[in-house]
Structure formats: structure tokens, C-alpha cells
XYZ file of C-alpha atoms in Angstrom:
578
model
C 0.000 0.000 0.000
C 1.817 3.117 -0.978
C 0.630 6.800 -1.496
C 1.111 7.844 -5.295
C 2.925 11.711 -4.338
C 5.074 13.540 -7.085
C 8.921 13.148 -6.424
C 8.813 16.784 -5.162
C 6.763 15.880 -2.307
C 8.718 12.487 -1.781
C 9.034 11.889 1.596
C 9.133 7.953 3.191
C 7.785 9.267 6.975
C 4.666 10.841 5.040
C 4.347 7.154 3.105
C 4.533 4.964 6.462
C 2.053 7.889 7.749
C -0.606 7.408 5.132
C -0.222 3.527 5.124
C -0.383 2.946 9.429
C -3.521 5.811 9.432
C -4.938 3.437 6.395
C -4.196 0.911 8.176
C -5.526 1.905 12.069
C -8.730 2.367 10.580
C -9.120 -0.754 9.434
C -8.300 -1.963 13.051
C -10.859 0.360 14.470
C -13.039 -1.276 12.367
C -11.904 -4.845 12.913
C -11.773 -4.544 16.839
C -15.802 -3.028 17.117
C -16.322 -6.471 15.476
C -14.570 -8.184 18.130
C -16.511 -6.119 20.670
C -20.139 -7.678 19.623
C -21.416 -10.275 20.796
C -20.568 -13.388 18.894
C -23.221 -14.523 16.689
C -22.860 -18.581 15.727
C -25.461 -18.049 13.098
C -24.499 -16.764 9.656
C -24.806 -12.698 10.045
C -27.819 -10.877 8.140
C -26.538 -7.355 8.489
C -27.144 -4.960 5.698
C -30.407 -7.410 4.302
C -27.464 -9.667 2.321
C -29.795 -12.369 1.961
C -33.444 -13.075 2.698
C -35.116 -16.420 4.331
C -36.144 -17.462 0.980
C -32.763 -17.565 -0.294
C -31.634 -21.033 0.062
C -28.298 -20.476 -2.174
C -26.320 -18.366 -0.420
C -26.703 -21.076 3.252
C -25.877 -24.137 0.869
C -23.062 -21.829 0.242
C -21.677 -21.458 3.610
C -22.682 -24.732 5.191
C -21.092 -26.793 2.381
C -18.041 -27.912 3.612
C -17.122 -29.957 0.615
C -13.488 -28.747 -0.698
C -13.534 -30.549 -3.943
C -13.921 -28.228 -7.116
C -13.558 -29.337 -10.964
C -10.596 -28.204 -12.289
C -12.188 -25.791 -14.102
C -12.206 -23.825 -11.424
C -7.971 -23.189 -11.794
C -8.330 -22.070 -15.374
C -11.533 -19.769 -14.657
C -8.989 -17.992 -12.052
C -6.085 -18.042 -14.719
C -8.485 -16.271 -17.205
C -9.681 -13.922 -14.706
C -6.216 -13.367 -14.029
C -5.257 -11.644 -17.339
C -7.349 -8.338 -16.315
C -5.087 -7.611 -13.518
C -1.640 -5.301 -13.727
C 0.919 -4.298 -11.739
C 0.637 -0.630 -11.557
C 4.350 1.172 -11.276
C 3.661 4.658 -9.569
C 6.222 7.077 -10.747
C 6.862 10.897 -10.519
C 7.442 13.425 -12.599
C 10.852 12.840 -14.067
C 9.591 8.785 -14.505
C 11.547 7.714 -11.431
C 9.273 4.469 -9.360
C 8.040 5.697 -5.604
C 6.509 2.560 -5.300
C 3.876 -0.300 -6.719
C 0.166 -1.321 -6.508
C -2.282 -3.645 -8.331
C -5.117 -2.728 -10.500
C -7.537 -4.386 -12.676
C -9.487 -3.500 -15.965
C -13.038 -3.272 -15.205
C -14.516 -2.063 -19.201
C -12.040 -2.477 -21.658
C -10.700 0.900 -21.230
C -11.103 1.397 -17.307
C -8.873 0.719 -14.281
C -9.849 -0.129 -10.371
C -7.353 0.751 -8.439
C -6.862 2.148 -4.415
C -6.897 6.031 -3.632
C -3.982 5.958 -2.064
C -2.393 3.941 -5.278
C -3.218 7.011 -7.682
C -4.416 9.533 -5.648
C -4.537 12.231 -7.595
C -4.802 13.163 -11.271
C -0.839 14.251 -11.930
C 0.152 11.250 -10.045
C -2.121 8.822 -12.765
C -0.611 11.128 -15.439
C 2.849 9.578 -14.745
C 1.916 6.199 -13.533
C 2.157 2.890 -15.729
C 0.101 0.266 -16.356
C 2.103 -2.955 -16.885
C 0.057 -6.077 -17.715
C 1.448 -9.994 -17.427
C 4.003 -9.262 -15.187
C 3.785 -12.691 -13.761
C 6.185 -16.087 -14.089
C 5.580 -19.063 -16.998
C 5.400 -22.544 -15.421
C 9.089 -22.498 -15.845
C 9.554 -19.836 -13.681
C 10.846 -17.384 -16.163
C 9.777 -14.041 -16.904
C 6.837 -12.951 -19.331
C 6.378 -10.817 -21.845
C 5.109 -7.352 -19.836
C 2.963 -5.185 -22.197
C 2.968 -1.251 -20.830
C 0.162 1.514 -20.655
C 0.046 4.955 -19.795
C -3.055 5.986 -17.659
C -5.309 8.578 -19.263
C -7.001 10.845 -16.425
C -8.406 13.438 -19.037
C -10.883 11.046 -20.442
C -12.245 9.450 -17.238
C -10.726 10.195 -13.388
C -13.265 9.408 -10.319
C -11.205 8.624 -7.111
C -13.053 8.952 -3.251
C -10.260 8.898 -0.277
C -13.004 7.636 2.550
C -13.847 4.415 -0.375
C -10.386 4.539 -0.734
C -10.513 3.513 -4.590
C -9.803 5.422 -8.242
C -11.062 4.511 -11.560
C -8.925 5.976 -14.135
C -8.873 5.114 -17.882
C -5.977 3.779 -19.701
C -4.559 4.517 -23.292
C -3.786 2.047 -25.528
C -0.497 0.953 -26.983
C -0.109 1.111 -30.406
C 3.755 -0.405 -29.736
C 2.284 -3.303 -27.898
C 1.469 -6.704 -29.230
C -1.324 -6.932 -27.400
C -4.721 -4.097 -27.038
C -6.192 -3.730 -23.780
C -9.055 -5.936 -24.980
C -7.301 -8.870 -25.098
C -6.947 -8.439 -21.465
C -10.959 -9.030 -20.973
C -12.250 -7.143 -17.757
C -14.200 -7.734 -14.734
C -17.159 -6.910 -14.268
C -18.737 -4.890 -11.259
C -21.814 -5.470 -9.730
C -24.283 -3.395 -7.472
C -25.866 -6.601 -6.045
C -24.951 -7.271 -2.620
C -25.200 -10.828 -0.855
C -22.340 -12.023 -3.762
C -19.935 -13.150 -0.112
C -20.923 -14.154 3.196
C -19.394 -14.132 6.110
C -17.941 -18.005 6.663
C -17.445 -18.159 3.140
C -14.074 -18.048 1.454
C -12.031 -15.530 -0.666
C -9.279 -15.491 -3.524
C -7.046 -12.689 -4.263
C -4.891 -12.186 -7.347
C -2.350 -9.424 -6.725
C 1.193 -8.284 -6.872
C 3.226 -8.382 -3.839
C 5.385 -5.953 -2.924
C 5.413 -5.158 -6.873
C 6.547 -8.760 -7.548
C 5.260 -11.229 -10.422
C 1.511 -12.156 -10.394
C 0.290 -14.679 -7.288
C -2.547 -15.924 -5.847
C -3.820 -16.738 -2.156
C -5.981 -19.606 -2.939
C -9.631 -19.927 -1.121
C -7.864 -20.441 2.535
C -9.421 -17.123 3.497
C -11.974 -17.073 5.537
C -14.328 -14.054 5.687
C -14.950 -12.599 9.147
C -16.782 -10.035 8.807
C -19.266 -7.535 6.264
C -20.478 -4.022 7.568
C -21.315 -1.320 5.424
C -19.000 -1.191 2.730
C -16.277 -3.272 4.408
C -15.057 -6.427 4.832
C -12.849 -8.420 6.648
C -10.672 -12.009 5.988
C -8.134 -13.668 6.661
C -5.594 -13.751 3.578
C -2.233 -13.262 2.915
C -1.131 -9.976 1.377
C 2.001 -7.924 1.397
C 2.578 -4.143 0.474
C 2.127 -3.934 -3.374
C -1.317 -6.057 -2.851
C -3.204 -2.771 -2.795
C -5.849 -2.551 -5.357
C -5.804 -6.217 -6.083
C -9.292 -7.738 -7.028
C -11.077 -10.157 -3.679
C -13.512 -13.077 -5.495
C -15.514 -15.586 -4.302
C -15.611 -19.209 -5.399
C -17.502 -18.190 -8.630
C -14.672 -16.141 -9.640
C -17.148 -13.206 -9.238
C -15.672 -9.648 -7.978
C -16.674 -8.904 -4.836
C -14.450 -6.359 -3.042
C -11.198 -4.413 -3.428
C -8.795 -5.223 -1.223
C -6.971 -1.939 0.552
C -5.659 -2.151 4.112
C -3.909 -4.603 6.595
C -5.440 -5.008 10.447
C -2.170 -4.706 12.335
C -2.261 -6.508 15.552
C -2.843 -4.186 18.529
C -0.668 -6.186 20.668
C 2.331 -7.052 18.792
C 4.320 -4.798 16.184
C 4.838 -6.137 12.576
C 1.923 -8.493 12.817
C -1.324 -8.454 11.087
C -4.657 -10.494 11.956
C -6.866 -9.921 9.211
C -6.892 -7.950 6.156
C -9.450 -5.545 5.039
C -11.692 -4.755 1.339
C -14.416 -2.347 0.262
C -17.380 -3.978 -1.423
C -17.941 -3.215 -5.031
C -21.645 -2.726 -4.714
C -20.508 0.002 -2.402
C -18.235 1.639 -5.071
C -20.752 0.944 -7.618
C -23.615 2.844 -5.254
C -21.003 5.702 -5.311
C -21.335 5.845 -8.797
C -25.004 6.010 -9.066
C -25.022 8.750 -6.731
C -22.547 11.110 -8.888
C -23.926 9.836 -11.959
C -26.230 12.851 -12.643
C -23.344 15.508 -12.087
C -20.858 13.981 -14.717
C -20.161 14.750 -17.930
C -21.705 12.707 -20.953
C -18.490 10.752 -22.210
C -18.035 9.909 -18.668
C -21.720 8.766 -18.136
C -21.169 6.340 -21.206
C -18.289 4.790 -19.408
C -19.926 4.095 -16.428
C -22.844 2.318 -18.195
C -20.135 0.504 -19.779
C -18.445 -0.825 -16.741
C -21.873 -1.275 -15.048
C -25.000 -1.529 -17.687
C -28.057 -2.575 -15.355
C -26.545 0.311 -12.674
C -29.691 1.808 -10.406
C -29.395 5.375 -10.532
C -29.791 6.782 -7.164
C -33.214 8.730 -6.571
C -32.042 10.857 -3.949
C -28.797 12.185 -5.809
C -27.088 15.464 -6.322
C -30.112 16.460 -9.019
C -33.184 15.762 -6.761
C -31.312 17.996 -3.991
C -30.723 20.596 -5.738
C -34.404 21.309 -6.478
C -35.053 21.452 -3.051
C -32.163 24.606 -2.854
C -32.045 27.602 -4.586
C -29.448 28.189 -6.182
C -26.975 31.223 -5.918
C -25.790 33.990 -3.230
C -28.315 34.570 -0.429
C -27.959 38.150 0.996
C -30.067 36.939 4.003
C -27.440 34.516 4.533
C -25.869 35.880 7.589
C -29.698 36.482 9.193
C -32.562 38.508 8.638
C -31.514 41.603 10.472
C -28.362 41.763 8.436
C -29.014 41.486 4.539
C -26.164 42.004 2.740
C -27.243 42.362 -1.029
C -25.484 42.118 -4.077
C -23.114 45.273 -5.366
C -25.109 46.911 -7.716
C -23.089 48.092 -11.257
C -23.584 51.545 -12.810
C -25.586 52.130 -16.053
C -22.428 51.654 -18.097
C -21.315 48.767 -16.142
C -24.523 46.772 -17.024
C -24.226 47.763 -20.737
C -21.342 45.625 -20.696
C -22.741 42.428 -18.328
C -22.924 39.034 -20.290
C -26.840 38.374 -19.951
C -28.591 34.887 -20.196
C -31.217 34.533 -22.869
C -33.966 35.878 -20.642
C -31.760 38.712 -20.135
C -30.181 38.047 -16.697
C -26.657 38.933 -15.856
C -26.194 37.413 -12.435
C -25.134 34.095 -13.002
C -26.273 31.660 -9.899
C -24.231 28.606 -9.093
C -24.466 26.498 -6.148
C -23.834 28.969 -2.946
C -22.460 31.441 -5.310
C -23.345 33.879 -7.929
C -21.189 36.309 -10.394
C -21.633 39.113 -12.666
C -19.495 38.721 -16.296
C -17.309 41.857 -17.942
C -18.240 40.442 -21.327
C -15.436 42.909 -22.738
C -13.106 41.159 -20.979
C -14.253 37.862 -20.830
C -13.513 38.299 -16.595
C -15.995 38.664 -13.973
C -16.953 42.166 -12.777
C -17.312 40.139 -9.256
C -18.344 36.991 -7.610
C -20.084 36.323 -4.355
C -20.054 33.493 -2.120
C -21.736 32.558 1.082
C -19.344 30.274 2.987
C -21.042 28.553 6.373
C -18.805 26.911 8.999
C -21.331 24.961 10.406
C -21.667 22.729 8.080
C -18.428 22.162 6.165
C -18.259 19.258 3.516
C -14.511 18.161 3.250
C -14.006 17.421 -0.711
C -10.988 16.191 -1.897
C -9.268 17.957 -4.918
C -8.924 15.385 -7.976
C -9.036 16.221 -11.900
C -9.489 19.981 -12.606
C -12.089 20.111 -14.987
C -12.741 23.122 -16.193
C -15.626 24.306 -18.647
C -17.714 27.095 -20.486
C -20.543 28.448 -18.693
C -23.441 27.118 -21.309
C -25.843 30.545 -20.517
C -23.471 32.865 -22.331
C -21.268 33.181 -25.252
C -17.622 31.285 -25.177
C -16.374 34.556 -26.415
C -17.515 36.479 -23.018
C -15.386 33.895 -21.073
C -11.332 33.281 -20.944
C -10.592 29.962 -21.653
C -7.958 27.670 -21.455
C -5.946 28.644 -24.237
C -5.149 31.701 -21.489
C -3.053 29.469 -19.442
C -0.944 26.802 -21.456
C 2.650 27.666 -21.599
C 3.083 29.615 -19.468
C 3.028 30.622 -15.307
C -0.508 32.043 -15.679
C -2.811 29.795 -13.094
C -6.971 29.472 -13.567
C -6.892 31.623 -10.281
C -10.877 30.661 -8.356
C -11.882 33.594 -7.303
C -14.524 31.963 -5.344
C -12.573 29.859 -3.497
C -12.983 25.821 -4.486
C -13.727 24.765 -0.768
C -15.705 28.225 0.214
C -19.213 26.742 -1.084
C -18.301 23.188 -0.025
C -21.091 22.922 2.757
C -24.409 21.037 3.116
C -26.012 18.204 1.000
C -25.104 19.789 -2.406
C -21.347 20.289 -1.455
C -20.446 18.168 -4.592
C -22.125 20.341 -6.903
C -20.765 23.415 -5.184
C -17.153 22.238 -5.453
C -17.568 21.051 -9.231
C -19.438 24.503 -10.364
C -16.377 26.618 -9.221
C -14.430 24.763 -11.995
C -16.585 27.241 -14.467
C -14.277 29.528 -16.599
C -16.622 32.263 -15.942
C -14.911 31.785 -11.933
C -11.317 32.036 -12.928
C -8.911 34.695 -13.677
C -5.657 34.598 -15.170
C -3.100 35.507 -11.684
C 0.841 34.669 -11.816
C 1.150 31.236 -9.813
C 3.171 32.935 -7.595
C 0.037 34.924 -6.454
C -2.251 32.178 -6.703
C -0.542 29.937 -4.392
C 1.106 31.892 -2.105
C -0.108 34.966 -0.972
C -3.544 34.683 -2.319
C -4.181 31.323 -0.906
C -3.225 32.539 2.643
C -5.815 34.879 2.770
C -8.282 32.939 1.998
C -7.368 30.300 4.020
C -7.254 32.303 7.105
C -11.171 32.876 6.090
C -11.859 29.767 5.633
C -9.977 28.499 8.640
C -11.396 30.859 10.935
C -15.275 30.181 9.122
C -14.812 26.455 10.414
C -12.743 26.743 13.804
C -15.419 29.483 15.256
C -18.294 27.615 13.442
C -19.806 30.765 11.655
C -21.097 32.297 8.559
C -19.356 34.695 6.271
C -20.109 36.364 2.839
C -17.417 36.971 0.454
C -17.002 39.310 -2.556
C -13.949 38.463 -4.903
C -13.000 40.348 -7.879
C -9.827 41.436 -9.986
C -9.276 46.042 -10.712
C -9.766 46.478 -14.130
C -7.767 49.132 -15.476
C -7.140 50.062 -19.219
C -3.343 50.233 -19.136
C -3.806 46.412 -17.675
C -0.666 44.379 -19.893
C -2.119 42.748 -23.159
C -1.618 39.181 -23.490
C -1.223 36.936 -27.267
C -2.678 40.184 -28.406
C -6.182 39.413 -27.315
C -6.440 38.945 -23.430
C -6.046 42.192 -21.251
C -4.436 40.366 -17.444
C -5.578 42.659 -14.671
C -2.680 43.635 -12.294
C -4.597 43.514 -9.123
C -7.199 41.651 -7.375
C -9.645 42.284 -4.116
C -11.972 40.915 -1.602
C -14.591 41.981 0.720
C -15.633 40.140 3.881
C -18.315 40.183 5.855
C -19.192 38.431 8.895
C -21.160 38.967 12.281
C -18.666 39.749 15.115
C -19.299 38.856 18.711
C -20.811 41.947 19.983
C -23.560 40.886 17.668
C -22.629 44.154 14.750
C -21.141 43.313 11.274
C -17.825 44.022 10.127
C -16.725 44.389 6.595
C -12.939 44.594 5.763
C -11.675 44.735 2.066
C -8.070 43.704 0.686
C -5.995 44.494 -2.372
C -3.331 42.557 -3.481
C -1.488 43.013 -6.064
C 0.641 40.967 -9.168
C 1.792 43.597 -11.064
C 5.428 43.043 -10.305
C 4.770 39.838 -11.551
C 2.994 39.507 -14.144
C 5.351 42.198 -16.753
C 7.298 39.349 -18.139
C 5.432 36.073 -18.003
C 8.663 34.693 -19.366
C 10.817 35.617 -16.244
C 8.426 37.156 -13.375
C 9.494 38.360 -10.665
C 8.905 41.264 -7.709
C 7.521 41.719 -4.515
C 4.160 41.710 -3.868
C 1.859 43.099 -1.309
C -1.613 42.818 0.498
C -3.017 45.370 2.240
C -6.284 46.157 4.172
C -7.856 49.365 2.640
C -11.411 50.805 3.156
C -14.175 49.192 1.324
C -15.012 52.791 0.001
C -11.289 52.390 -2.238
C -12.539 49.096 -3.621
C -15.528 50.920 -4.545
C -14.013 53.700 -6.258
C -11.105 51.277 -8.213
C -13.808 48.800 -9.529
C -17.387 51.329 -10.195
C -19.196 49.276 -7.699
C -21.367 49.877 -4.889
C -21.407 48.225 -1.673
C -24.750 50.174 -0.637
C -24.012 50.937 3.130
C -21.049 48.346 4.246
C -18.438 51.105 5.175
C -20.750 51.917 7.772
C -19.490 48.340 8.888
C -15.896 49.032 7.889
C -13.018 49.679 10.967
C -11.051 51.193 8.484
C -13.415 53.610 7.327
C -12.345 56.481 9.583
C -8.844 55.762 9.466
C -7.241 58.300 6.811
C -4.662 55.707 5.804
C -5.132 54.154 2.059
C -4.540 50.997 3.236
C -2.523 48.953 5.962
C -0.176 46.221 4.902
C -1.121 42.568 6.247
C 2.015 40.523 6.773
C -0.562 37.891 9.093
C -3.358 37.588 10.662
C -2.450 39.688 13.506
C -2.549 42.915 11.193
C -6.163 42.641 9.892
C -8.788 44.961 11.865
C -12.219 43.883 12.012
């Protein structure tokens, strides 16, 4: 089990961290088993079987061990699907191994903390028949690369990844010849009593097998627990039952509590339960990557309580009564001019209103005039950052919105300006965090900005949202000025960018501070940036003068707005006044 990092962030203490948390949870899990009374009966939790069902007890209680042998060349054909997965970093070098196995002809099942993340699939190899002939030598190996940008779903608390795979042209071999397995949202497919098989790679060895002399202990929820040998490198190898059907994904060892180095049972997540994940994010993916689920799973039961039902029950957009009822905080309103040059909808709208958030579009410069967020801290959703995906707003024109041909080549990031984890709160977190990968959210900032000083602003928001468990409303937005540098001749890059926050202090009275920061330094040669760079605290009346808006009656709010200082610079947390 190893953690697929890039070779910048190598580090071995962070591995054996990530593998003994992986791993203590599985215990947790494990040892609440032990705690229960012991049942002698064959377990019913989770409605695996019903009375009627006769098969699954004839199952269990046969204790015959004879099987045709059939049964050894059904597991050597099965066999073929599964790889040796070789995680590498950026320059190609190997951190470490896993297993995976082809589940469509074009899909891999792997563990999270295999290929974790969508650079570390980027680099990461696919190497099928690594495995021994009955002579004990070496076979041909036939190599793919992993292709995130046509399908990449990975969950850290399922601890699995499905990632496509390209094909070879070099090879011998197409991934079809491989054959797949095939995934199933049925439950009941194991029992406790009954016995598993695992195919996998050991410590990134040839192909083996642990044979049917594993008992299963335990099913709860998505989980499972028996007794089979594994070693590191056995992550992401396929569990089956004596059918040869796929029934779980193995991903963790149960160390023993009482003695270091030892392990007394090994743990799997259920592939209905990855399947179920599915069918719940089914409505919120793209088409292409619809197709390919229905390909790895073509009788899948869509969920009827999934992301699109909820989202009818919640309006969509910024709520100025967010904070309360006694403190409305509207929308900045634009100027006659300004809204001449909005991007409108077809029914002639201009705010656009995304899950949590809304923003107003420059058309001229394909940039937002501003966005607006509502961020609550009572109910944060933790969403883990995989593929970006970012796409065209469909409700207005490509050519009022920068797209990606902005950012290659160069140190330009897609900057949020709402913040991806800001709307990530309450039952439509998941379509919060996927609509602020909308071009019509991101601005063109030097990655310098982006991920330094930028960042630390808004996490200090953020962090202090959560910790203090309250609301705050956030307006984002970059200074448009006319001088701003020209970029490829088409794409003006605005210097400097600013935020207002407002929250409810203690005392029970709002506060609203505004920032400027600024990238100006940075951002005069893309081809060799560099400069200092600076955020300050200013009054919310200077945003309002730099950008035409109007924040109706928030400097009434504002602790700077007697101060006769243009701004205060903010070297931490310590220098902000609220």
C-alpha cells in the first residue's frame, strides 16, 4: 500500500504515515467487530440475503473442498485483467507499486492511495502480465500509460480510483485482449464463513494468488474483513468468491494491537458500495463519462435521492439573508455603463447563480466584474481535490469567457476567485465544489500569487469560518484598469485583485474589511516574473471607487473607514482589523 505523491513531495515518513492511518482504521473497524457479541449463526446485516434464499446457506454450510478443475483455469483467465501498476513521478523515477484491474475495456480499479490524484495517474504505468511461466521465467510485460483526461473518479473515505488507460499502439497486445471484470451493485455475492481469492502483486513482484484459505470474518457497510495473505504492493488487487465473481477491493492490513509487525486480518471495500457511489454522482458527470460508467456497469440503479433531486429542493446562488434577517447584505449593484457591458442569459439576466455562489461577467473582458459566495462553517463538507475540470458556462457566449488557451505555456494559473472549498457545505457540497471549476470563476493571476499569498488569505477565512463555526459572505474580484498588460494580443491580465468580507462579530454588529493585493510586479514578463508583492487592508469605500461598484451601506461596517490611511499592509493575521 503506498501513497502515489510527485517526487517533489517524496518523503518515506509521510508514506509509512498514510499507510499505518490506512491501516488503524481498518483496526478500528476490525476490533468493534470483536466487541459484539458473537453470533454462531451466519450474520444478516445490511439485508445480504433473505429467508427465501436457500443459495447463499448451501453456500456457507457446504463444507465440501472438492472443485472441478475448471475452477484453476476460470482464475487463470480472470487473471489476465489484472496489472501491476508502477507509480512514478514526474521525471519517470518508481516511488513505489500497486495492483489494479481493468473493469470495461478501457477502465482501471485501483486504491486512492495507489493514484491519488490526477498528476500522479498522469505519470503512472500500467504494466500487464508481469507474472512467471510454469518455468519460472519471466513474461512478456505489455505497458500503458493511464489517461485521467478522459475518465478520473477517485473517493479517499472508499479509498478507490477509476482511471482510464490509453492504448499501446507499440504493444502486441490491445487492452481488450486483457478481458475485464465486471462490477456489480448486487450485494449478498460473499458471506461471512465463506471463502475468498485474491490475485495481486506483492510488494510489486510477479503475479500470485492466495488460494480460497481465506476465511471471511466479517461484512459491515462497505467493508469487509478475511483472513488472507497480502504484502505491500497487494493494494488494489481484485477479492472473489468461489464463482470467480468480484466482490471487493482489497486496501488495508489489520495490524495486531498487541504485537508490532503483525497483522490479523486484512481488510476490502465492497464493489456494490463503489458501484452505489457511482449512481449517486452519476447525474453531475459529464456525458463521455456517463457512457463509461454504463459501460463498466449496464443494469446500474441510478440513485433517486442524488445530487439532481437535492438541488431542487435549494435555490441556487448567493443569499444576501445569509448571515440572518436583520443583516441582509445584497449584491453590489453596477452603474448604467457597467450593465451595458454584463454578459446576460437569454432571458436577459446577468447574475449568473451557481451552487452557494453567484457572479456578474465583464463580457469585454471575458472576466468577472465580481463573484459572491456565502461560505457557512457549520456545516463544512470536506471534498478532496482530484481532476481539474474546467468548462464554459453554457448561458453565455464562449467569447464572453477566458478559456484555457489563457493558461498553457506559461506561469498564468486558472486563479478561483470563489474559493474551491468556500461553497463546499451542506447536501449539495459536490455540486458546489464542481461549479467553481466554471471559466466564468477564474482569472488569469501569476502562480506565484495564486498559491502563495492569495491562498493565505483565503485560508485564514476559511480556517477561521470552520474553527469558530460561523457564517461569512465573500465578494472576490480582480481592478480592471485600461493600461492592464495585453496578453497573445487578445487577453487584457488585470494587475490587481480584491476581496470583501463580511461576517457577524461577537458583539452581535457586522464588520466588513476589504483587501488588495497586487501581481503587477509579476505579471510584466510572463517569461521571467518576478517582484515583490503586497496585500493590504484598505477601506471598502477604495474598492468601490477602483472597480465602479457599490457596496450600498457596508463602510458603515468598515473599521477602516475612519482611518485616513489608504490601506494597511497585512504581513498575518495579527494585522487585519475587524
Amino acid at each position: 500500500m503506498l501513497k502515489g505523491i510527485n517526487s517533489e513531495d517524496i518523503s518515506y515518513e509521510i508514506l509509512e504515515r498514510e499507510k499505518e492511518k490506512i491501516n488503524q482504521e481498518a483496526l478500528e473497524r476490525f476490533l468493534e467487530e470483536k466487541s459484539e457479541e458473537e453470533n454462531k449463526q451466519v450474520s444478516t446485516d445490511g439485508m445480504l440475503f433473505t429467508s427465501k434464499d436457500s443459495t447463499p446457506m448451501e453456500r456457507i454450510l457446504g463444507k465440501n473442498d472438492l472443485f472441478p478443475i475448471s475452477y484453476l483455469q476460470i482464475g487463470l483467465n480472470v487473471s489476465k485483467s489484472i496489472c501491476r501498476i508502477s507509480i512514478r513521478d514526474s521525471r519517470g523515477v518508481v516511488v513505489g507499486y500497486g495492483t489494479g484491474f481493468l473493469v470495461s475495456p478501457c477502465i482501471i480499479l485501483t486504491n486512492n492511495h495507489v493514484i491519488n490524484s490526477y498528476q500522479t495517474a498522469s505519470n503512472s504505468i500500467a504494466e500487464f502480465n508481469y507474472q512467471d511461466d510454469e518455468n519460472f521465467m519471466p513474461c512478456p510485460t505489455y505497458n500503458y500509460r493511464l489517461d485521467p483526461e478522459t475518465f478520473f473518479i477517485t473517493d479517499e473515505n472508499l479509498d478507490f480510483t477509476l482511471v482510464a488507460v490509453k492504448e499501446n499502439v507499440t504493444n502486441q497486445k490491445h487492452l481488450k485482449d486483457f478481458g475485464y471484470l465486471k462490477m456489480s451493485q448486487k450485494q449478498g455475492t460473499i458471506l461471512p464463513e465463506e471463502y475468498v481469492s485474491i490475485i495481486q502483486h506483492p510488494k510489486g513482484g510477479p503475479k500470485s494468488v492466495t488460494l480460497r484459505e481465506n476465511k471471511v470474518s466479517r461484512i459491515k457497510d462497505a467493508f469487509i474483513h478475511y483472513l488472507t495473505d497480502t504484502e505491500p504492493g497487494s493494494s488494489g488487487s481484485p477479492v472473489f468468491n468461489d464463482q470467480w465473481t468480484l466482490v471487493a477491493l482489497h486496501h488495508a492490513g489489520v495490524p495486531n494491537p498487541e504485537q508490532k509487525d503483525e497483522w490479523i486480518a486484512n481488510e476490502g471495500i465492497l464493489i456494490f458500495a463503489i458501484v452505489n457511489y457511482l449512481a449517486k454522482k452519476y447525474s453531475s458527470l459529464k456525458e463521455n463519462e456517463q457512457a463509461l460508467i454504463k459501460e463498466m456497469v449496464p443494469d446500474i440503479e441510478l440513485a433517486e435521492n442524488n445530487i439532481t433531486s437535492d438541488i431542487e429542493n435549494e435555490p441556487l446562488g448567493y443569499n444576501p439573508l445569509f448571515l440572518g434577517k436583520d443583516y441582509e447584505v445584497p449584491l453590489p449593484t453596477l452603474s448604467k455603463e457597467m450593465e451595458k457591458d454584463t454578459a446576460k442569459t437569454e432571458d436577459g439576466n446577468y447574475v449568473l447563480d451557481y451552487m452557494h455562489f453567484s457572479i456578474v461577467m465583464k463580457k469585454s473582458r471575458g472576466l468577472a466584474y465580481f463573484t459572491a459566495v456565502n461560505i457557512d462553517g457549520t456545516d463544512e463538507v470536506k471534498i478532496k481535490r482530484t481532476a481539474d475540470k474546467w468548462k464554459f458556462d453554457p448561458r453565455i457566449s464562449k467569447d464572453y469567457q477566458y478559456g484555457e488557451e489563457v493558461y498553457t505555456n506559461n506561469e498564468l494559473d486558472r486563479g478561483h476567485l470563489v474559493r474551491r472549498t468556500d461553497p463546499n457545505w451542506g447536501k449539495n457540497a459536490m455540486k458546489a465544489n464542481e461549479d467553481t471549476f466554471h471559466f466564468t470563476n477564474s482569472t488569469p493571476q501569476h502562480k506565484n500569487l495564486n498559491q502563495k499569498t492569495w491562498v493565505e488569505l483565503e485560508d485564514y477565512i476559511f480556517r477561521n469560518a470552520v474553527l469558530n463555526q460561523f457564517k461569512v459572505s465573500v465578494f472576490t474580484g480582480p481592478v480592471f484598469r485600461e493600461d492592464d498588460m495585453v496578453y497573445r494580443q487578445k487577453y487584457q491580465i488585470p494587475a490587481e485583485f480584491w476581496k470583501v468580507v463580511v461576517m457577524i462579530k461577537e458583539n452581535g454588529k457586522l464588520s466588513a474589511t476589504a483587501y488588495l493585493q497586487t501581481q503587477k510586479n509579476m505579471i510584466e514578463n510572463l517569461e521571467f516574473a518576478y517582484g515583490e508583492y503586497k496585500t493590504y487592508q484598505v477601506p471598502v469605500r477604495n474598492i468601490e471607487k477602483l472597480t465602479g461598484l457599490d457596496f450600498r451601506n457596508l463602510s458603515k461596517f468598515d473599521p477602516m473607514a475612519n482611518i485616513e490611511a489608504t490601506g494597511i499592509v497585512i504581513t498575518g493575521p495579527e494585522n487585519i482589523k475587524f
